[in-house]
Structures are given as C-alpha cells and as structure tokens.
Coordinates of C-alpha atoms and ligand atoms in Angstrom, one line a residue:
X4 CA 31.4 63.8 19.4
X5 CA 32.4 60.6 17.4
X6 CA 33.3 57.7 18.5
X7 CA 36.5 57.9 15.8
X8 CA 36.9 61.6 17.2
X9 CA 36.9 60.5 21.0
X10 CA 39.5 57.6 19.9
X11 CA 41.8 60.1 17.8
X12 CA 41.7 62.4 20.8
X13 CA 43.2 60.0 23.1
X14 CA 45.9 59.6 21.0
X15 CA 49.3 60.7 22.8
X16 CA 51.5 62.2 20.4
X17 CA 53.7 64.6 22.3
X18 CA 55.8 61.3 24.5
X19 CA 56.3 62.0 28.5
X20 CA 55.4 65.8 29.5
X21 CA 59.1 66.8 30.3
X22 CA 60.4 66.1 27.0
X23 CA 57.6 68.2 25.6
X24 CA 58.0 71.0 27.1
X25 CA 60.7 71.4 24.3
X26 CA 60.3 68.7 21.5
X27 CA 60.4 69.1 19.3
X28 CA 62.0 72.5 17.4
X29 CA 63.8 73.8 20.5
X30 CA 63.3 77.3 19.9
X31 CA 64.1 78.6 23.5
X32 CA 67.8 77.5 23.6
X33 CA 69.0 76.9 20.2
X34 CA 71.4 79.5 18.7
X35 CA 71.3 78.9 15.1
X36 CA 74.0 78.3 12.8
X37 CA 76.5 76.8 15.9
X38 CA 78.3 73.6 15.2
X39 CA 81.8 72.8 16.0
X40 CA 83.3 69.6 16.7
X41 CA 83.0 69.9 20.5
X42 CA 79.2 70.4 20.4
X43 CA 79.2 68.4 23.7
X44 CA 80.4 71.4 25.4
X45 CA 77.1 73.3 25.4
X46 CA 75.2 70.5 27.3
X47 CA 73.6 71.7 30.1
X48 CA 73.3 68.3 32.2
X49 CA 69.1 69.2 32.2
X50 CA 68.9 65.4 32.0
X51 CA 65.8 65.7 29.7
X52 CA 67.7 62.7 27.2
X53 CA 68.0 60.3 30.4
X54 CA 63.9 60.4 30.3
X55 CA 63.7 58.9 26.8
X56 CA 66.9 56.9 26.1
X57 CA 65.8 53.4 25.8
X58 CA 69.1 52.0 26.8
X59 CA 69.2 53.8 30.1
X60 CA 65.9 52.6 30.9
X61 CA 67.5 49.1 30.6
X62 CA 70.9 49.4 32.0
X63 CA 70.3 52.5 34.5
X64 CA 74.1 53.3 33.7
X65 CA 75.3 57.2 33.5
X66 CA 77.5 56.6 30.6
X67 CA 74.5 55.3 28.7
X68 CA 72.4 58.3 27.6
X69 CA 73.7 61.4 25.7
X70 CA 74.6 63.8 29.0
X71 CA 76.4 61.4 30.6
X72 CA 78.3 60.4 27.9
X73 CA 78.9 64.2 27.1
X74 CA 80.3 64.4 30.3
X75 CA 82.8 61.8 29.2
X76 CA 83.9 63.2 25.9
X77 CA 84.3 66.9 28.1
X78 CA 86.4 64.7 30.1
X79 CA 88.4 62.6 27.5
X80 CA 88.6 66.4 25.7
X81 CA 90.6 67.9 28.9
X82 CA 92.3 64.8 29.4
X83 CA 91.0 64.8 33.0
X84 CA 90.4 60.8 32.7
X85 CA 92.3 58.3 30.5
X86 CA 90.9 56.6 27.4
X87 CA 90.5 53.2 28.6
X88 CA 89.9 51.0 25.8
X89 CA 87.7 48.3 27.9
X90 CA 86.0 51.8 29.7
X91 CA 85.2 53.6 26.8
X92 CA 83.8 51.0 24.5
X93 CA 80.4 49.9 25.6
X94 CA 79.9 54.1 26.6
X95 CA 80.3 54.6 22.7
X96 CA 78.6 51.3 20.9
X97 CA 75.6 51.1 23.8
X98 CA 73.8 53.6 21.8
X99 CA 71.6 52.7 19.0
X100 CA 71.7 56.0 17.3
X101 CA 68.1 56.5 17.8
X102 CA 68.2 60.3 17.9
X103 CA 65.5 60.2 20.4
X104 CA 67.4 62.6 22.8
X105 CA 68.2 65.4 19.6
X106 CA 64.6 65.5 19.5
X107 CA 64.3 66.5 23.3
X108 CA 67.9 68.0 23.4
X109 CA 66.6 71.9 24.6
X110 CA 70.1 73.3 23.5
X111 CA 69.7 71.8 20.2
X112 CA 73.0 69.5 20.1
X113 CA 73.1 67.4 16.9
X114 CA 74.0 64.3 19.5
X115 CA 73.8 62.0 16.1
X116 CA 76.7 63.8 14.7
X117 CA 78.1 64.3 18.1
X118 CA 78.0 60.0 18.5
X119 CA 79.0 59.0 14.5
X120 CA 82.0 61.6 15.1
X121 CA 83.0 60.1 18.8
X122 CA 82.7 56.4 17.0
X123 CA 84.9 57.5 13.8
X124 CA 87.7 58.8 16.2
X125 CA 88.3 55.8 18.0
X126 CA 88.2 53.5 15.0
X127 CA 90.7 56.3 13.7
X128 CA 92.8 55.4 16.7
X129 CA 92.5 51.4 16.5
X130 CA 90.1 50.9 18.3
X131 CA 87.1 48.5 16.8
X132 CA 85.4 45.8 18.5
X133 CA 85.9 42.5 17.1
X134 CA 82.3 42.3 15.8
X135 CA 83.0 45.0 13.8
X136 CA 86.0 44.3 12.4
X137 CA 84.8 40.9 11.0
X138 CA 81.8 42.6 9.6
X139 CA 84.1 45.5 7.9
X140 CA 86.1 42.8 6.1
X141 CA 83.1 41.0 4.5
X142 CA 81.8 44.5 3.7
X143 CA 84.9 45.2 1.8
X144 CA 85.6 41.8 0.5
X145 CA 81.8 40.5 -0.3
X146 CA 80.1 44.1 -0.4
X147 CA 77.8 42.7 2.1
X148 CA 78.5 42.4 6.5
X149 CA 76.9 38.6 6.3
X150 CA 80.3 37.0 5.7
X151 CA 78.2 35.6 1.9
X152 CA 79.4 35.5 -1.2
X153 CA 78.7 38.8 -3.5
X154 CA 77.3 36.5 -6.2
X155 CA 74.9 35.3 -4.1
X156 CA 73.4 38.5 -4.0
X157 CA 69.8 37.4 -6.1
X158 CA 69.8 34.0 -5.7
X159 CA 66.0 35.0 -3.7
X160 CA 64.7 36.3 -7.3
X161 CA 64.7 33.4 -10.0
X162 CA 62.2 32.8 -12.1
X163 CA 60.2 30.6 -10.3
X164 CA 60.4 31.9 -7.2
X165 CA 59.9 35.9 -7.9
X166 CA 59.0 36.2 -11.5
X167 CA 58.7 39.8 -10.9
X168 CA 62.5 40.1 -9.6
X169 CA 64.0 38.0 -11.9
X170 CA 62.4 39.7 -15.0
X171 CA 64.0 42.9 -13.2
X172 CA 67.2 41.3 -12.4
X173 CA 67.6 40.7 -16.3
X174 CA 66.1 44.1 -17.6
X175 CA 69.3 45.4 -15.1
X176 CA 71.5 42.9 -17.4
X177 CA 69.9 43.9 -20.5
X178 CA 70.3 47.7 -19.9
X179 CA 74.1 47.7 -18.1
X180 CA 75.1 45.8 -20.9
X181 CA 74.0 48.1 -23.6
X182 CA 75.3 51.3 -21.7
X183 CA 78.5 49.6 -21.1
X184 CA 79.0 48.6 -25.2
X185 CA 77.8 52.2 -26.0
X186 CA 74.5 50.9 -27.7
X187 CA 72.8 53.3 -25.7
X188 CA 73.6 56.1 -23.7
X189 CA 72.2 56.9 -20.4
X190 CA 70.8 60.3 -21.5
X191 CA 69.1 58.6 -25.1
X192 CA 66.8 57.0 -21.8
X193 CA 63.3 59.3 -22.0
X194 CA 61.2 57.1 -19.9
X195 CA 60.9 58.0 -16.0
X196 CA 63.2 54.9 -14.8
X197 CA 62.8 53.3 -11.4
X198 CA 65.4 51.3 -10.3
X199 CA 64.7 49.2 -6.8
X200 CA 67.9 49.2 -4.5
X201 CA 67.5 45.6 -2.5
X202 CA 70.0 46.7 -0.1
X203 CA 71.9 43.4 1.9
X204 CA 69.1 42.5 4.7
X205 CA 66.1 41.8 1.7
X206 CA 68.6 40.4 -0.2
X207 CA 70.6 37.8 2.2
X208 CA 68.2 37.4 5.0
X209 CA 64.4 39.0 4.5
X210 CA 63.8 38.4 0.9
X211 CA 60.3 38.2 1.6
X212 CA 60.3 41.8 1.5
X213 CA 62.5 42.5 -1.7
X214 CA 59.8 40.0 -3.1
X215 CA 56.7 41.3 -1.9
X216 CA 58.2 44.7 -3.3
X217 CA 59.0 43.6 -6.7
X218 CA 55.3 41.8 -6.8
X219 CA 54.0 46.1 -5.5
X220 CA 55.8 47.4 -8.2
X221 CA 54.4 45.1 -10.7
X222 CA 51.1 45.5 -9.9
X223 CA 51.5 49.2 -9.8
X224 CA 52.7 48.8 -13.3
X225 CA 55.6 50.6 -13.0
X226 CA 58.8 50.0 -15.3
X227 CA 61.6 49.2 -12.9
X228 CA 64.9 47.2 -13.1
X229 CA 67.1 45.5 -10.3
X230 CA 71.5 47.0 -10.1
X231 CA 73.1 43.5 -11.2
X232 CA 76.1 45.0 -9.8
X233 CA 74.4 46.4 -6.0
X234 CA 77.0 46.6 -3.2
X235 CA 76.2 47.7 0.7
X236 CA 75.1 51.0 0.8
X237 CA 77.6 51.5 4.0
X238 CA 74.7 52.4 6.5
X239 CA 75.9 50.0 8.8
X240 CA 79.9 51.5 8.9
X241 CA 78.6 54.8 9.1
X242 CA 76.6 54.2 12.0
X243 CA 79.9 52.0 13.6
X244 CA 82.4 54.8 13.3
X245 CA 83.7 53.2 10.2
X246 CA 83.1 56.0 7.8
X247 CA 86.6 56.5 6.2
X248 CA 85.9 53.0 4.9
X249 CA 82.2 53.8 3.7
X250 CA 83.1 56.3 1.2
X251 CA 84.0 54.2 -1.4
X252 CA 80.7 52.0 -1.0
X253 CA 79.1 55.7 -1.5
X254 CA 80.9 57.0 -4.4
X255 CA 80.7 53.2 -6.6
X256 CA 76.8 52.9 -5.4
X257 CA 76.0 56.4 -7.0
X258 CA 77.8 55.9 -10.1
X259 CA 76.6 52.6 -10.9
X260 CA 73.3 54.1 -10.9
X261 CA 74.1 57.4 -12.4
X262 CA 75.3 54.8 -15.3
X263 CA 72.1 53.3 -16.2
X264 CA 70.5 56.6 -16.7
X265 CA 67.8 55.7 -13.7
X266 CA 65.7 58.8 -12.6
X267 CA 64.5 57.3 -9.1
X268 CA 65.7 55.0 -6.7
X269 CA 63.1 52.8 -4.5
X270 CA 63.7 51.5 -1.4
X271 CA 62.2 49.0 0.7
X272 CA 65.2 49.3 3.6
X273 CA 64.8 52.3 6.1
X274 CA 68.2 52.0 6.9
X275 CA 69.7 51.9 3.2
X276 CA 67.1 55.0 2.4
X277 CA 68.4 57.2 5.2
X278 CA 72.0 56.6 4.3
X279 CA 71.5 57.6 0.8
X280 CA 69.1 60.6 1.7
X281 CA 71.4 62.0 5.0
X282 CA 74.8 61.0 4.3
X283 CA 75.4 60.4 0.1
X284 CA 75.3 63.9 -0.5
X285 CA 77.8 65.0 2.1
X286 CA 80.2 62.5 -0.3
X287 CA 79.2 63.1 -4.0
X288 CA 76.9 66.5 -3.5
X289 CA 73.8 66.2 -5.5
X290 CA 72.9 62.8 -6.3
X291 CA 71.2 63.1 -9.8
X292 CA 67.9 60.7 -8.6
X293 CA 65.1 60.8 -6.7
X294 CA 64.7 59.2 -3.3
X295 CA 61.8 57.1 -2.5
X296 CA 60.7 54.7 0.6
X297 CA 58.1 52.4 -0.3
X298 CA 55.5 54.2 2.0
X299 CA 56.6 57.0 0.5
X300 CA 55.9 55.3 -4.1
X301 CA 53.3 53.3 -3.4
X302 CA 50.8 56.2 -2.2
X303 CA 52.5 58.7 -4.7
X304 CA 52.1 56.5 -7.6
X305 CA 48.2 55.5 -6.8
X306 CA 47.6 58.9 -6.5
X307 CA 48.7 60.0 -9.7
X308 CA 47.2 57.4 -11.4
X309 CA 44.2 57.6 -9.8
X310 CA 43.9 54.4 -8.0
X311 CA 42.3 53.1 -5.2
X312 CA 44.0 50.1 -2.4
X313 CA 42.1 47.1 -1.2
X314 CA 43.0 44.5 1.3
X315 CA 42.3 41.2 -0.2
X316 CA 42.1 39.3 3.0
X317 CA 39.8 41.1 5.2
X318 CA 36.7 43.7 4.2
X319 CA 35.7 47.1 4.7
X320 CA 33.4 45.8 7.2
X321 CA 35.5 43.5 9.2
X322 CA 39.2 45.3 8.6
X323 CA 42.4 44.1 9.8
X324 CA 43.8 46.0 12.9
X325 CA 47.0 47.7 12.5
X326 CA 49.5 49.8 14.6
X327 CA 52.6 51.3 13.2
X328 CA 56.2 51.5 14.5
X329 CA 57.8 54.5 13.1
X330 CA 61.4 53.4 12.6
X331 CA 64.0 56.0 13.6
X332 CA 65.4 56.0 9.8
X333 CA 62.8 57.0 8.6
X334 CA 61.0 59.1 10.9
X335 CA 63.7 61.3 12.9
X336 CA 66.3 60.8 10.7
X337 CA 64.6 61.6 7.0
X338 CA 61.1 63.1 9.0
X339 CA 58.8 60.6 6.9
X340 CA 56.1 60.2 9.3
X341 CA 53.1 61.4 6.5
X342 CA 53.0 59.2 3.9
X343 CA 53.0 56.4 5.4
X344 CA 49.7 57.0 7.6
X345 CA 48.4 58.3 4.7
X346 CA 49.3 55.2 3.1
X347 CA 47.8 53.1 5.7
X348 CA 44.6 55.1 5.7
X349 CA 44.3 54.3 2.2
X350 CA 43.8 51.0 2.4
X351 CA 40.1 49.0 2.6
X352 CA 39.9 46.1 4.9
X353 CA 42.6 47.7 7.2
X354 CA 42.2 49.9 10.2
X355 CA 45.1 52.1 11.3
X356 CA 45.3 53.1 14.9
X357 CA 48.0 55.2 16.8
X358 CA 50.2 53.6 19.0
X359 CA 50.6 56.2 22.5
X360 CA 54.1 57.1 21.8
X361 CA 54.2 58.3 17.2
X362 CA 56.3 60.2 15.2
X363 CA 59.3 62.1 16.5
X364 CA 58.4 60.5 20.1
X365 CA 58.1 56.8 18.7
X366 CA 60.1 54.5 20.8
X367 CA 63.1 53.2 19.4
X368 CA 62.8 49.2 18.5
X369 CA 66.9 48.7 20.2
X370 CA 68.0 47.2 16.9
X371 CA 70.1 50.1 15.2
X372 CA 73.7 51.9 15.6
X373 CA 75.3 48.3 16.0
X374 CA 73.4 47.2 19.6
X375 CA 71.9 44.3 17.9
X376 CA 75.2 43.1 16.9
X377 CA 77.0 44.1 20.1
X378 CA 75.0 43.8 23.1
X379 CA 72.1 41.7 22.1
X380 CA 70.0 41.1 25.1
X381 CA 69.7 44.9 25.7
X382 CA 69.1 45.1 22.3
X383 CA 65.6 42.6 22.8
X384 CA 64.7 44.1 26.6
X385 CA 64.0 47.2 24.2
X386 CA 62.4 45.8 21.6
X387 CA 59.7 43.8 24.5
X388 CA 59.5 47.2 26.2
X389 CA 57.7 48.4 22.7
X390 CA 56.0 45.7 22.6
X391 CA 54.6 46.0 25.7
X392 CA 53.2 49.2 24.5
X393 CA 51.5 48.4 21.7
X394 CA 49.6 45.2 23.7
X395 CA 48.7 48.5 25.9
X396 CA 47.5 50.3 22.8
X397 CA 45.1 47.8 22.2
X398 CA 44.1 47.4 25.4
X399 CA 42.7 50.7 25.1
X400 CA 41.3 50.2 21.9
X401 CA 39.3 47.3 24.0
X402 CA 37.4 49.9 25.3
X403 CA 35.9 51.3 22.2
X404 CA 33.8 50.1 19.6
X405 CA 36.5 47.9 17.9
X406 CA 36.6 45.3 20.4
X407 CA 34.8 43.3 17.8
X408 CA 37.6 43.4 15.2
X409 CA 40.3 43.3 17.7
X410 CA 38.5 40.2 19.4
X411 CA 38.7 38.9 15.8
X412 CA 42.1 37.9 16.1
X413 CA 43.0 41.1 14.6
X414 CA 46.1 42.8 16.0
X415 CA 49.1 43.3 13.7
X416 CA 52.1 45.3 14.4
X417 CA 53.5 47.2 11.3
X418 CA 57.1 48.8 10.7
X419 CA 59.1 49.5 7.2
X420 CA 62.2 48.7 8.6
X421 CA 63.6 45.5 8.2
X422 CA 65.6 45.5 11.6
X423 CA 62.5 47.1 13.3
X424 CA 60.4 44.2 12.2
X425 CA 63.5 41.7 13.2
X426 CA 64.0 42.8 16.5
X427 CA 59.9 43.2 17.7
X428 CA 59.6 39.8 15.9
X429 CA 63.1 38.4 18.1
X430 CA 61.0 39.7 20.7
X431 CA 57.3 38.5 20.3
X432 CA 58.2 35.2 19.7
X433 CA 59.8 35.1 23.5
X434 CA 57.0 37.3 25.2
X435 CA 54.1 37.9 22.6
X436 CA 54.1 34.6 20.7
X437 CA 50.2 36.1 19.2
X438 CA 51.2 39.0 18.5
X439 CA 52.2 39.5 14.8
X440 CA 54.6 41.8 13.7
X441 CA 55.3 42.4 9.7
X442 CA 56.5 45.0 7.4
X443 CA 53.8 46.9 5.7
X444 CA 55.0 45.9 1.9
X445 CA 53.7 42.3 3.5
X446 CA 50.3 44.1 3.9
X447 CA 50.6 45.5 -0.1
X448 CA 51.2 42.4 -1.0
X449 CA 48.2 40.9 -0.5
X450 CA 46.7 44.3 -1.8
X451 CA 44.7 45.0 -5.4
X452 CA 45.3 48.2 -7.3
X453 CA 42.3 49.0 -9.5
Ligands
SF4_2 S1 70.6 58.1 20.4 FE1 69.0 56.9 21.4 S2 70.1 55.2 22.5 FE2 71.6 56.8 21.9 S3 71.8 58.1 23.8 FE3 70.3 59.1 22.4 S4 68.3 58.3 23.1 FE4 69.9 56.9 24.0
SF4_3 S1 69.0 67.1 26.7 FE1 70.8 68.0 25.7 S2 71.6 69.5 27.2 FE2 70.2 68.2 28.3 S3 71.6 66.6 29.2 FE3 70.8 65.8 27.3 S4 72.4 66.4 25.8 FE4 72.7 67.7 27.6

C-alpha cells in the first residue's frame, strides 16, 4: 500500500466512538416530520451531546450541554423552577450554537432551533445581557455591532490600497445609480452578475480578507461589483435571540440586491453565508440569487473555465503544509465540507492533510452564538483545545514521509471563517506563538490562475 493510502487511512473522520454509533443521519430514533415548539420534551437524557460539547468539556457544568439544558427548559415549561434572570442567563448564552450535539442527538432534536427559540423568548420577555443590547443598538443605528460609523463601511478599499475593491465599490455606484434614475432596469442586465457581500467583520476589522477576495475575483476575471449601500446581514441577532429585530436587516439586504439585477451573491464570511442560505428564506421565501462561499466560486469558476491553481510561494516539490478547520457555518449548518477539500487539493505547492476530528465531527473553534462576546476566556480554552489537536495532527504526520516539509517550517492552520481564524489566532499567539493560522482566501491570494 502507499504511503499517501496508509496516511489517508489513519485519518479519523467519524469523532469519539459513542457519538458514532449514531452520527450522523440518526435513522434508529428519528420519527420524521415531528417538530413542535417543545422539542426538548423527546430528549432521552442518553448524554451522547455531553461527549462533544466543547463548553462542557471546559466548565463541567450540567446546564452547559444540550440535555442538561433540556432538562431546564422541561422544567421552566412546567414551572417546577423559577426563571431566575442571573440563573438562566449563562444556561442560555454559554452555548456557541455549534450544532455539534444535533449531529450526535440519536432522537434527532433540531437543538439549534430548540436554543435560537429559547434565546428569542427571553429577549421577548426583557431579558438581554448588556453586551447585547449595546451591540443591537449599533446594529440598528450604524448597520453594523462595532459601535462605527455606517459610512465607514469601505474606507479598507480605496484606490491605492485595494484597486480591485475600489473599482468594485464604484461599478456598485455606477450601476445603483442608473437603476435608481431608470436608465436601466435590473432585468435589461444579460450578463451573469456577481456581486461580493463584505459582510461587517472584512469590512471593519479583517479587511485583509475582503481584499485578498476582491484581488481572487480579479484574477479569476470575473465581472463583480461591491453593495454601496451593504448593512449587517443579522447573523449575529439571530444567533443572540434577537430575531424580531433581524428581520428588517433581512428583508432591506435582499432587496437592495434584488435591485441591481445581481444573479449571485459571493461570500467570503461563513457566518454571513449561512444566515442568508438557512435563515433568509424563512423571511422573504425564494431569494432570486445564487449562494456562493468562496471555497465554494473559486473551484467552480476554475473548473468551468478550465483552469489550473498554483501556489506562488512554495513548489510542487517542496509544498506548503496545510490542515483545515471546518467552521460550523459552513460545515453543519450549510453541509459544505466538499468543495473546499477539493479546493485545497487543487492547489500546486500546497499539501492538504486531515485534521483527526473533520467534517460533521470538526471541533467547534468556541467563537460563535455570542460566547466570544460574552464569556471570553471559555471562548479561548476552546479555541487552544483545537489547537492542541492540530499540533497533534502533525505530530502524526511526523511519522511519515513529510517530516521533511513539515520540518520545513511548514505547518499552517486554515479556516474560511473569519471568527474561526480570530479565535485559533487569539489563541496561538498565547500557547502556539509558531503556529500560523489564516483564512484560505490568504492562501489564493498568493495563488496564479492560468
Ligand atoms: S450547540 Fe455546541 S456548544 Fe451548544 S450545547 Fe450543542 S455542542 Fe454544546
Ligand atoms: S443527545 Fe439528544 S436525546 Fe441525548 S441527551 Fe442530548 S439532546 Fe437529549
């Protein structure tokens, strides 16, 4: 057998043995078609969530994975405990929404839906944490949670900077103002139109990867324009219970970009991506545009035109090392676990190697359903737990014939999530100062198309 066989053999991709003895399509328990509001009730207690919740395995609380906190909202339901505002809180926001435990859950609960609809009750009965509440009225007033101004929205992309954004930026202009004086219409528009939504993070905090996105569109050749007039997409309020207020945010995104007539919307954001592919449609039904992650253009687009990927910086011979973090929002929450191995597969001068826990059983980074914002130090004990995983990865990978490359100063770990690549970042630079971590559009940017 190969040496490459032997390695892709090793490869665990089911997680811990318990959870797979159901994960991940539940077939022994599930009775299809049954959703109510009180889903909780049908939880068994079988404890198989407690083995994967990431915050349990930090805080070793009850309240803190899905059965126990099923066990509270079956006892807030029959009113056989009180709703304690200081009790309840943390057993609602410590959760980051990961959806880890649906995956395992062998009755089949939606426990997402279970936890955004626990969260939207008690902001429907006051009760926010301050956090949030500061962070809902910059949403509302500056169409973005970082408390900056709305028109600072592209000050990453001017012409010097990002070329390739600002001559976007004004194509936006140039087309919004023609459809809104009625020189054209958006169905006189016969090109396939790609329009790139930034979403807040890229724009206010990480614009190195709204940059390096614009500069893989460009090269690509593809004819796309930035929304002049972009708000939030609302991912963060739905995720915060916060929903009622998010609605708006949905309906004005989608008609701005019904308006200029574009046929496919681009993401470089996980988190903007699955709101738009999981929750926009429950709002304004069918949404008239394509949805596309990055991973998910960039190989679609070299396909079709035929194209091949190299790495600029390192060789076929001597390739750069990579492992991959599948974020939750795009892997169990939109099931985009393909493309972007294919993706990475594609490229010369990069080597793409498994990480032991992948796909539905990735680990969750601890940045998403508000922890980061909330409960911060939990938040980064997560994010070094993954980390310490993928030092182990390559570890392993020291056995094999790569030693070489990895030797070579060659591990990288790769997300396409912003907040992924935040957090394991936060939590290198206190634990694994060498260990890089980057988004994989950083990666494609320092790629040729030819
Ligand atoms: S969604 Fe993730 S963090 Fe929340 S209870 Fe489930 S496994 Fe734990
Ligand atoms: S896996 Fe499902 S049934 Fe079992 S304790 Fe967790 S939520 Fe309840």
């Amino acid at each position: 057998m190969s040496d490459e066989k032997i390695r892709e053999e090793k490869v665990v991709t089911t997680g811990p043995t318990v959870s797979s003895m159901f994960a991940p399509d539940q077939e022994n328990l599930v009775d299809p078609g049954y959703k109510t509001d009180n889903d909780f009730e049908r939880c068994i207690q079988c404890g198989y969530c407690r083995n994967v919740c990431r915050v349990y395995s930090i805080t070793f609380s009850e309240r803190d994975y899905a059965g126990g906190r099923n066990r509270i909202l079956k006892a807030l339901s029959k009113k056989e405990i009180d709703f304690d505002k200081e009790e309840i809180i943390p057993s609602i926001y410590q959760c980051m929404l990961c959806g880890h435990c649906r995956t395992v859950c062998p009755v089949g609960i939606d426990l997402l839906e279970v936890f955004q609809n626990y969260r939207r009750t008690v902001v429907r009965k006051g009760v926010l944490p301050e956090k949030l509440g500061i962070l809902k009225n910059s949403i509302l007033t500056n169409k973005n949670p970082f408390l900056e101004s709305g028109t600072d929205r592209y000050n990453w992309c001017d012409s010097e900077t990002c070329k390739e954004g600002y001559d976007a930026y004004q194509r936006g202009v140039e087309r919004t103002r023609k459809i809104e004086s009625g020189e054209l219409k958006p169905s006189d528009i016969d090109e396939h139109l790609v329009g790139y939504f930034v979403g807040c993070t890229s724009s206010y905090r990480n614009n190195e990867l709204s940059t390096a996105t614009c500069r893989i569109l460009e090269k690509l050749g593809v004819k796309f324009i930035l929304f002049p007039d972009e708000y939030c997409c609302g991912s963060v309020m739905f995720r915060t219970g916060l929903e009622d207020d998010a609605v708006q945010l949905v309906k004005y995104n989608t008609e701005m970009i019904k308006k200029l007539g574009v046929n496919e919307l681009v993401f470089s954001c996980a988190g903007c991506f699955s709101t738009f592919t999981t929750e926009y449609p429950q709002f304004v039904g069918e949404l008239g545009f394509e949805l596309s992650h990055l991973v998910q253009f960039v190989p679609k687009i070299v396909k079709q035109k035929g194209l091949k990927i190299r790495y600029t910086k390192r060789t076929k011979e001597d390739p750069m090392i990579i492992t991959y973090h599948d974020p939750c929002h795009l892997g169990r929450y939109c099931g985009v676990y393909d493309e972007p191995r294919e993706l990475m597969n594609m490229i010369e001068g990069v080597k793409f190697i498994e990480m032991k826990h992948n796909r539905e059983m990735s680990l969750c980074c601890g940045a998403g359903g508000g922890v980061r914002a909330l409960y911060g130090e939990i938040s980064v004990n997560i994010a070094s737990n993954r980390l310490d995983e993928t030092v182990a990865c390559w570890e392993d990978i020291n056995e094999d014939r790569l030693k070489e490359a990895i030797e070579s100063d060659a591990e990288v770990l790769v997300s396409a999530c912003v907040f992924c690549k935040n957090n394991l970042h936060l939590a290198a630079s206190r634990t694994k100062p060498d260990l890089p971590v980057i988004d994989l559009s950083m990666i494609l940017e320092d790629c040729e198309f030819y």
